[in-house]
Tab-separated table of C-alpha atoms in Angstrom:
chain	number	residue	atom	x	y	z
A	769	GLY	CA	13.172	14.442	127.203
A	770	GLN	CA	13.652	14.938	123.493
A	771	HIS	CA	12.500	18.577	123.693
A	772	ALA	CA	14.590	19.674	126.661
A	773	VAL	CA	17.206	22.402	126.428
A	774	SER	CA	20.149	20.140	127.045
A	775	GLU	CA	23.343	21.042	128.874
A	776	HIS	CA	25.375	18.428	127.073
A	777	VAL	CA	24.301	18.559	123.426
A	778	TYR	CA	27.249	20.632	122.278
A	779	PRO	CA	30.936	19.934	122.829
A	780	GLU	CA	33.288	22.762	123.641
A	781	ASN	CA	34.659	23.010	120.087
A	782	ARG	CA	33.615	25.780	117.756
A	783	PHE	CA	29.998	25.611	116.754
A	784	LYS	CA	29.518	24.929	113.054
A	785	ASN	CA	26.362	26.607	111.785
A	786	THR	CA	24.756	24.799	108.883
A	787	ASN	CA	22.139	27.455	108.243
A	788	PRO	CA	23.881	30.146	106.192
A	789	ASP	CA	21.223	32.824	106.112
A	790	ILE	CA	20.802	33.470	109.813
A	791	SER	CA	21.814	36.966	110.893
A	792	TYR	CA	22.908	36.570	114.498
A	793	SER	CA	23.138	40.331	114.848
A	794	ASN	CA	19.310	40.394	114.897
A	795	ILE	CA	18.788	37.592	117.397
A	796	ASN	CA	18.988	39.254	120.754
A	797	LYS	CA	17.855	42.566	122.145
A	798	GLY	CA	20.646	44.122	124.184
A	799	ILE	CA	23.287	41.655	122.998
A	800	GLY	CA	25.614	42.798	120.252
A	801	HIS	CA	26.689	40.570	117.397
A	802	PHE	CA	30.268	40.538	118.726
A	803	VAL	CA	29.024	38.795	121.859
A	804	VAL	CA	26.906	36.445	119.792
A	805	ARG	CA	29.941	35.475	117.657
A	806	LYS	CA	31.796	34.667	120.854
A	807	ILE	CA	28.941	32.521	122.162
A	808	ILE	CA	27.960	30.781	118.921
A	809	TYR	CA	31.342	30.486	117.177
A	810	LYS	CA	33.651	30.467	120.250
A	811	GLU	CA	35.584	33.275	118.582
A	812	THR	CA	38.343	35.057	120.513
A	813	TRP	CA	38.448	38.850	120.803
A	814	TRP	CA	41.370	39.181	118.411
A	815	GLU	CA	39.657	36.993	115.781
A	816	THR	CA	36.654	39.267	115.959
A	817	ALA	CA	38.809	42.419	115.808
A	818	LEU	CA	40.507	41.121	112.641
A	819	ILE	CA	37.251	40.459	110.774
A	820	PRO	CA	37.699	43.467	108.403
A	821	LEU	CA	40.991	41.882	107.323
A	822	ARG	CA	39.898	38.250	107.522
A	823	ILE	CA	37.053	38.691	105.024
A	824	PHE	CA	39.658	38.930	102.246
A	825	PHE	CA	41.443	35.715	103.169
A	826	GLN	CA	39.067	33.392	105.042
A	827	GLY	CA	35.724	33.769	103.270
A	828	GLN	CA	33.717	30.618	102.578
A	829	ASP	CA	30.338	30.203	100.894
A	830	ASP	CA	27.455	28.877	102.979
A	831	ASP	CA	29.316	29.338	106.260
A	832	PRO	CA	28.466	32.410	108.364
A	833	ILE	CA	31.458	31.791	110.601
A	834	TYR	CA	33.527	32.760	107.573
A	835	PHE	CA	31.204	35.474	106.301
A	836	ASP	CA	29.093	33.436	103.890
A	837	GLY	CA	31.060	34.353	100.786
A	838	ARG	CA	34.511	34.831	99.332
A	839	LEU	CA	36.573	37.840	98.261
A	840	ASN	CA	39.722	37.758	96.146
A	841	PRO	CA	42.734	38.522	98.430
A	842	PHE	CA	44.132	40.821	95.766
A	843	LEU	CA	41.228	43.204	96.470
A	844	PHE	CA	43.082	43.929	99.699
A	845	LEU	CA	46.713	43.539	98.631
A	846	LEU	CA	46.789	45.624	95.477
A	847	PRO	CA	44.942	48.702	96.883
A	848	CYS	CA	47.534	48.808	99.674
A	849	LEU	CA	50.165	49.539	97.031
A	850	VAL	CA	48.626	52.900	96.095
A	851	PHE	CA	50.146	54.329	99.272
A	852	TYR	CA	53.606	53.606	97.936
A	853	ASN	CA	53.309	55.641	94.747
A	854	ARG	CA	50.728	58.258	95.694
A	855	LYS	CA	53.302	61.062	95.686
A	856	ASN	CA	53.601	60.648	91.925
A	857	TYR	CA	49.854	60.878	91.326
A	858	SER	CA	48.236	63.951	89.839
A	859	THR	CA	46.060	66.096	92.072
A	860	GLU	CA	42.932	64.673	90.448
A	861	LYS	CA	44.081	61.079	90.884
A	862	LYS	CA	45.044	61.675	94.511
A	863	ALA	CA	41.552	63.020	95.189
A	864	GLU	CA	39.951	60.046	93.408
A	865	VAL	CA	42.082	57.543	95.341
A	866	LEU	CA	41.302	59.285	98.644
A	867	ILE	CA	37.562	59.178	97.963
A	868	LEU	CA	37.630	55.494	96.959
A	869	ILE	CA	39.767	54.452	99.932
A	870	SER	CA	37.728	56.517	102.423
A	871	PHE	CA	34.441	55.152	101.149
A	872	SER	CA	35.690	51.539	101.235
A	873	ILE	CA	37.125	51.785	104.731
A	874	LEU	CA	34.204	53.652	106.270
A	875	TYR	CA	31.623	51.403	104.652
A	876	LEU	CA	33.464	48.276	105.781
A	877	LEU	CA	33.745	49.570	109.337
A	878	CYS	CA	30.033	50.495	109.390
A	879	VAL	CA	29.092	46.950	108.459
A	880	PHE	CA	31.638	45.550	110.948
A	881	PHE	CA	30.198	47.498	113.878
A	882	LEU	CA	26.525	47.441	112.976
A	883	ARG	CA	25.854	43.818	112.088
A	884	ASP	CA	27.312	40.334	111.856
A	885	MET	CA	29.659	40.300	108.881
A	886	ARG	CA	28.497	38.816	105.580
A	887	ILE	CA	30.261	39.319	102.247
A	888	ARG	CA	26.948	40.396	100.699
A	889	TRP	CA	26.728	43.339	103.078
A	890	VAL	CA	30.059	44.759	101.799
A	891	GLY	CA	29.237	44.369	98.115
A	892	PRO	CA	29.213	48.155	97.481
A	893	ILE	CA	32.946	48.408	98.253
A	894	ILE	CA	33.917	45.831	95.607
A	895	PRO	CA	33.828	48.210	92.566
A	896	PRO	CA	36.004	50.852	94.358
A	897	LEU	CA	38.417	48.099	95.389
A	898	VAL	CA	38.633	46.833	91.817
A	899	ILE	CA	39.550	50.335	90.627
A	900	LEU	CA	42.135	50.700	93.403
A	901	SER	CA	43.495	47.258	92.541
A	902	MET	CA	44.138	48.377	88.978
A	903	TYR	CA	45.927	51.456	90.269
A	904	GLY	CA	47.997	49.184	92.512
A	905	LEU	CA	48.796	46.879	89.613
A	906	GLN	CA	49.905	49.917	87.582
A	907	ASP	CA	52.162	50.922	90.493
A	908	VAL	CA	53.693	47.447	90.565
A	909	TRP	CA	54.464	47.754	86.860
A	910	SER	CA	56.001	51.190	87.380
A	911	PHE	CA	58.168	49.998	90.237
A	912	VAL	CA	59.528	46.779	88.700
A	913	SER	CA	60.120	48.348	85.265
A	914	ASN	CA	61.903	51.413	86.650
A	915	TYR	CA	63.852	49.884	89.552
A	916	ILE	CA	64.059	46.088	89.483
A	917	PHE	CA	64.056	45.126	85.832
A	918	LYS	CA	64.970	48.505	84.393
A	919	LYS	CA	66.648	47.069	81.329
A	920	LYS	CA	64.621	43.900	81.049
A	921	ARG	CA	61.059	44.886	80.365
A	922	VAL	CA	60.264	41.330	79.345
A	923	LEU	CA	60.746	40.274	82.967
A	924	SER	CA	58.552	43.169	84.126
A	925	LYS	CA	55.807	42.037	81.784
A	926	ALA	CA	56.215	38.457	82.928
A	927	LEU	CA	55.814	39.494	86.589
A	928	ILE	CA	52.677	41.508	85.861
A	929	ALA	CA	51.294	38.662	83.758
A	930	GLY	CA	51.946	36.257	86.631
A	931	ILE	CA	50.077	38.459	89.112
A	932	VAL	CA	47.119	38.843	86.731
A	933	SER	CA	47.120	35.097	86.064
A	934	LEU	CA	47.053	34.352	89.769
A	935	MET	CA	44.151	36.751	90.261
A	936	LEU	CA	42.201	35.120	87.449
A	937	PHE	CA	43.100	31.635	88.689
A	938	ILE	CA	41.573	32.405	92.094
A	939	ASN	CA	38.398	33.649	90.416
A	940	ALA	CA	38.264	30.652	88.066
A	941	GLU	CA	38.817	28.198	90.899
A	942	TYR	CA	35.955	29.796	92.808
A	943	ILE	CA	33.618	29.613	89.794
A	944	ILE	CA	34.477	25.965	89.162
A	945	ASN	CA	33.890	25.023	92.792
A	946	LEU	CA	30.608	26.929	92.821
A	947	PHE	CA	29.491	25.144	89.633
A	948	ASN	CA	30.365	21.763	91.186
A	949	SER	CA	28.446	22.679	94.339
A	950	VAL	CA	25.324	23.787	92.504
A	951	GLU	CA	25.424	20.778	90.132
A	952	PRO	CA	22.947	22.225	87.630
A	953	PHE	CA	23.297	19.360	85.144
A	954	SER	CA	22.080	16.778	87.667
A	955	TYR	CA	18.735	18.607	87.689
A	956	ILE	CA	18.684	19.519	84.022
A	957	ASN	CA	19.295	15.950	82.847
A	958	GLY	CA	16.679	14.583	85.239
A	959	SER	CA	18.997	12.427	87.326
A	960	ILE	CA	17.641	14.123	90.467
A	961	GLY	CA	14.110	15.403	91.021
A	962	ARG	CA	13.070	18.901	91.965
A	963	ASP	CA	12.264	18.130	95.599
A	964	ALA	CA	15.495	16.215	96.199
A	965	TYR	CA	17.512	18.935	94.471
A	966	ILE	CA	15.998	21.685	96.596
A	967	GLU	CA	16.256	19.724	99.843
A	968	LYS	CA	19.956	19.087	99.256
A	969	ARG	CA	20.561	22.832	99.286
A	970	ARG	CA	17.731	24.046	101.513
A	971	PRO	CA	17.418	21.436	104.271
A	972	GLU	CA	14.330	23.062	105.739
A	973	TYR	CA	12.452	22.274	102.527
A	974	ALA	CA	11.429	18.782	103.681
A	975	ALA	CA	9.647	20.215	106.701
A	976	LEU	CA	7.938	22.921	104.675
A	977	LYS	CA	6.865	20.384	102.091
A	978	TYR	CA	5.325	18.251	104.849
A	979	ALA	CA	3.555	21.300	106.224
A	980	ASN	CA	2.198	22.212	102.806
A	981	LYS	CA	0.704	18.736	102.463
A	982	HIS	CA	-0.561	18.023	105.952
A	983	LEU	CA	-1.370	21.278	107.763
A	984	GLY	CA	-4.716	22.978	107.616
A	985	GLU	CA	-5.507	25.945	105.484
A	986	ASN	CA	-5.457	28.369	108.409
A	987	SER	CA	-2.214	27.115	109.914
A	988	LYS	CA	0.429	29.672	110.847
A	989	ILE	CA	4.038	28.575	111.322
A	990	PHE	CA	6.459	30.307	113.669
A	991	GLY	CA	9.905	29.939	112.033
A	992	ILE	CA	12.786	29.934	114.491
A	993	PHE	CA	16.375	29.917	113.230
A	994	ILE	CA	15.377	28.956	109.718
A	995	GLY	CA	17.035	31.970	108.168
A	996	GLN	CA	13.708	33.725	107.462
A	997	ARG	CA	13.291	31.433	104.483
A	998	GLY	CA	9.611	30.833	103.988
A	999	TYR	CA	9.400	31.092	100.237
A	1000	TYR	CA	8.657	27.383	99.761
A	1001	SER	CA	5.813	27.467	102.271
A	1002	GLU	CA	2.193	27.562	101.176
A	1003	LYS	CA	1.245	28.396	104.759
A	1004	GLU	CA	1.814	31.722	106.453
A	1005	VAL	CA	5.229	31.840	108.183
A	1006	PHE	CA	5.832	34.203	111.089
A	1007	PHE	CA	9.408	35.391	111.781
A	1008	ASP	CA	9.354	37.759	114.771
A	1009	PHE	CA	12.024	35.967	116.780
A	1010	HIS	CA	11.753	38.357	119.739
A	1011	LEU	CA	8.256	37.087	120.478
A	1012	LEU	CA	9.688	33.861	121.877
A	1013	ASP	CA	12.619	35.583	123.584
A	1014	ASP	CA	10.398	38.113	125.344
A	1015	SER	CA	7.724	35.549	126.123
A	1016	VAL	CA	10.097	33.170	127.872
A	1017	LYS	CA	11.698	35.936	129.897
A	1018	SER	CA	8.401	37.454	131.003
A	1019	SER	CA	6.480	34.220	131.654
A	1020	GLU	CA	5.851	32.591	134.999
A	1021	SER	CA	4.833	29.291	133.398
A	1022	SER	CA	4.600	27.547	130.055
A	1023	ASP	CA	0.926	28.592	129.865
A	1024	ASN	CA	1.955	32.210	129.383
A	1025	ILE	CA	4.110	31.280	126.377
A	1026	SER	CA	1.192	29.435	124.826
A	1027	ILE	CA	-1.059	32.446	125.364
A	1028	ASP	CA	1.471	34.698	123.655
A	1029	LEU	CA	1.676	32.372	120.647
A	1030	ARG	CA	-2.107	32.084	120.412
A	1031	SER	CA	-2.365	35.870	120.439
A	1032	LYS	CA	-0.462	35.797	117.111
A	1033	GLU	CA	-2.639	32.886	115.865
A	1034	ILE	CA	0.428	30.627	115.697
A	1035	THR	CA	-0.441	26.963	115.361
A	1036	HIS	CA	2.943	25.392	114.601
A	1037	LEU	CA	6.653	25.986	115.226
A	1038	LEU	CA	9.438	25.124	112.790
A	1039	ILE	CA	12.811	25.095	114.533
A	1040	LYS	CA	16.421	24.551	113.436
A	1041	TYR	CA	16.950	22.622	116.598
A	1042	ASP	CA	20.719	22.474	117.076
A	1043	ILE	CA	21.091	26.239	116.760
A	1044	PHE	CA	17.998	26.834	118.896
A	1045	ASN	CA	19.295	24.504	121.602
A	1046	ASN	CA	22.710	26.135	121.675
A	1047	TRP	CA	21.224	29.619	121.817
A	1048	ALA	CA	18.760	28.716	124.595
A	1049	LYS	CA	21.465	27.050	126.655
A	1050	HIS	CA	23.575	30.216	126.705
A	1051	HIS	CA	20.870	32.866	126.579
A	1052	PHE	CA	18.433	31.960	129.386
A	1053	ASN	CA	18.959	31.567	133.117
A	1054	GLU	CA	17.999	28.365	134.940
A	1055	LYS	CA	14.426	29.493	135.697
A	1056	GLU	CA	13.837	30.521	132.080
A	1057	LYS	CA	15.279	27.252	130.801
A	1058	SER	CA	12.923	25.344	133.077
A	1059	ILE	CA	9.910	27.265	131.732
A	1060	LEU	CA	11.039	26.756	128.144
A	1061	ASN	CA	11.572	23.019	128.735
A	1062	GLU	CA	8.133	22.724	130.274
A	1063	PHE	CA	6.612	24.525	127.304
A	1064	MET	CA	8.308	22.256	124.777
A	1065	GLU	CA	7.451	19.082	126.732
A	1066	LYS	CA	3.828	19.878	127.512
A	1067	LYS	CA	2.611	22.417	124.972
A	1068	LEU	CA	4.236	21.149	121.790
A	1069	LYS	CA	3.942	17.925	119.807
A	1070	MET	CA	6.666	17.118	117.274
A	1071	ILE	CA	5.013	15.968	114.037
A	1072	PHE	CA	7.995	16.002	111.642
A	1073	SER	CA	11.798	15.945	111.864
A	1074	ARG	CA	14.449	15.825	109.154
A	1075	ASN	CA	17.827	17.429	108.396
A	1076	GLY	CA	17.965	19.021	111.832
A	1077	TYR	CA	14.610	20.828	111.417
A	1078	ARG	CA	11.659	19.961	113.628
A	1079	LEU	CA	8.045	20.860	113.032
A	1080	TYR	CA	5.913	21.134	116.176
A	1081	GLN	CA	2.152	21.479	116.629
A	1082	CYS	CA	0.904	23.657	119.455
A	1083	ILE	CA	-1.368	21.676	121.734
């Protein structure tokens, strides 16, 4: 049926998540985010191991596979150069560099091991990396002016200017692409309405708008894989994902799942269905899949579907 946890919905290629705000590190009890990246993204062990390096070169906005954000590669390249010239640093500068490098590395590794990587989680290391990058740029200037272009300082200045220009170009290109993606003028000049503008960027908005208009005052929505985004909902939205996980695993029939939902006064479910389907297919055993399928076939009624989001009424 249309609600069943299918065994053939997804091909074997890498799963492309279209919901950028989901933190897979919080999905499963007892399953680390490294395992989840392997299951959801089909990521190899060496790709996962290289994440602390990849964030500087492969970041993409709105794509959690690539860390949901971008960093300038020079934030990695230039700080590496401080190791070359550190012997010429003063004692105070050596201590400062050591503190900045240690903080950046330790903080990055903490994020790497504790949760699924997102650029926003490593924001605190950006200021130290900027400072280290300037030290690295200064070391480049010192090296090329003293050893490569010793008698041609114009060339040294041209090289430094080229590096700085490339850094600024990468930042400018990112800003331009972000501006084109946000398209603020289309909303400001009235060529697109508020609802259409929001739905284009928050695809769950259509389902929430439908719920706001058609559901009763006391309705309570259980949001599953919607990125904990309930700020456009006028109804109460419940986000304890483990309720469903635990309920399916502990239930002997679909009736038990319904009882668990009623105990939380949940009347509706809003599901990002492709992600939910892929997760259920890999997460549950055959018995649990059968119970979940029975629950979705017999205990739920789909009342709205758009943009990959489905709104169900508990019956």
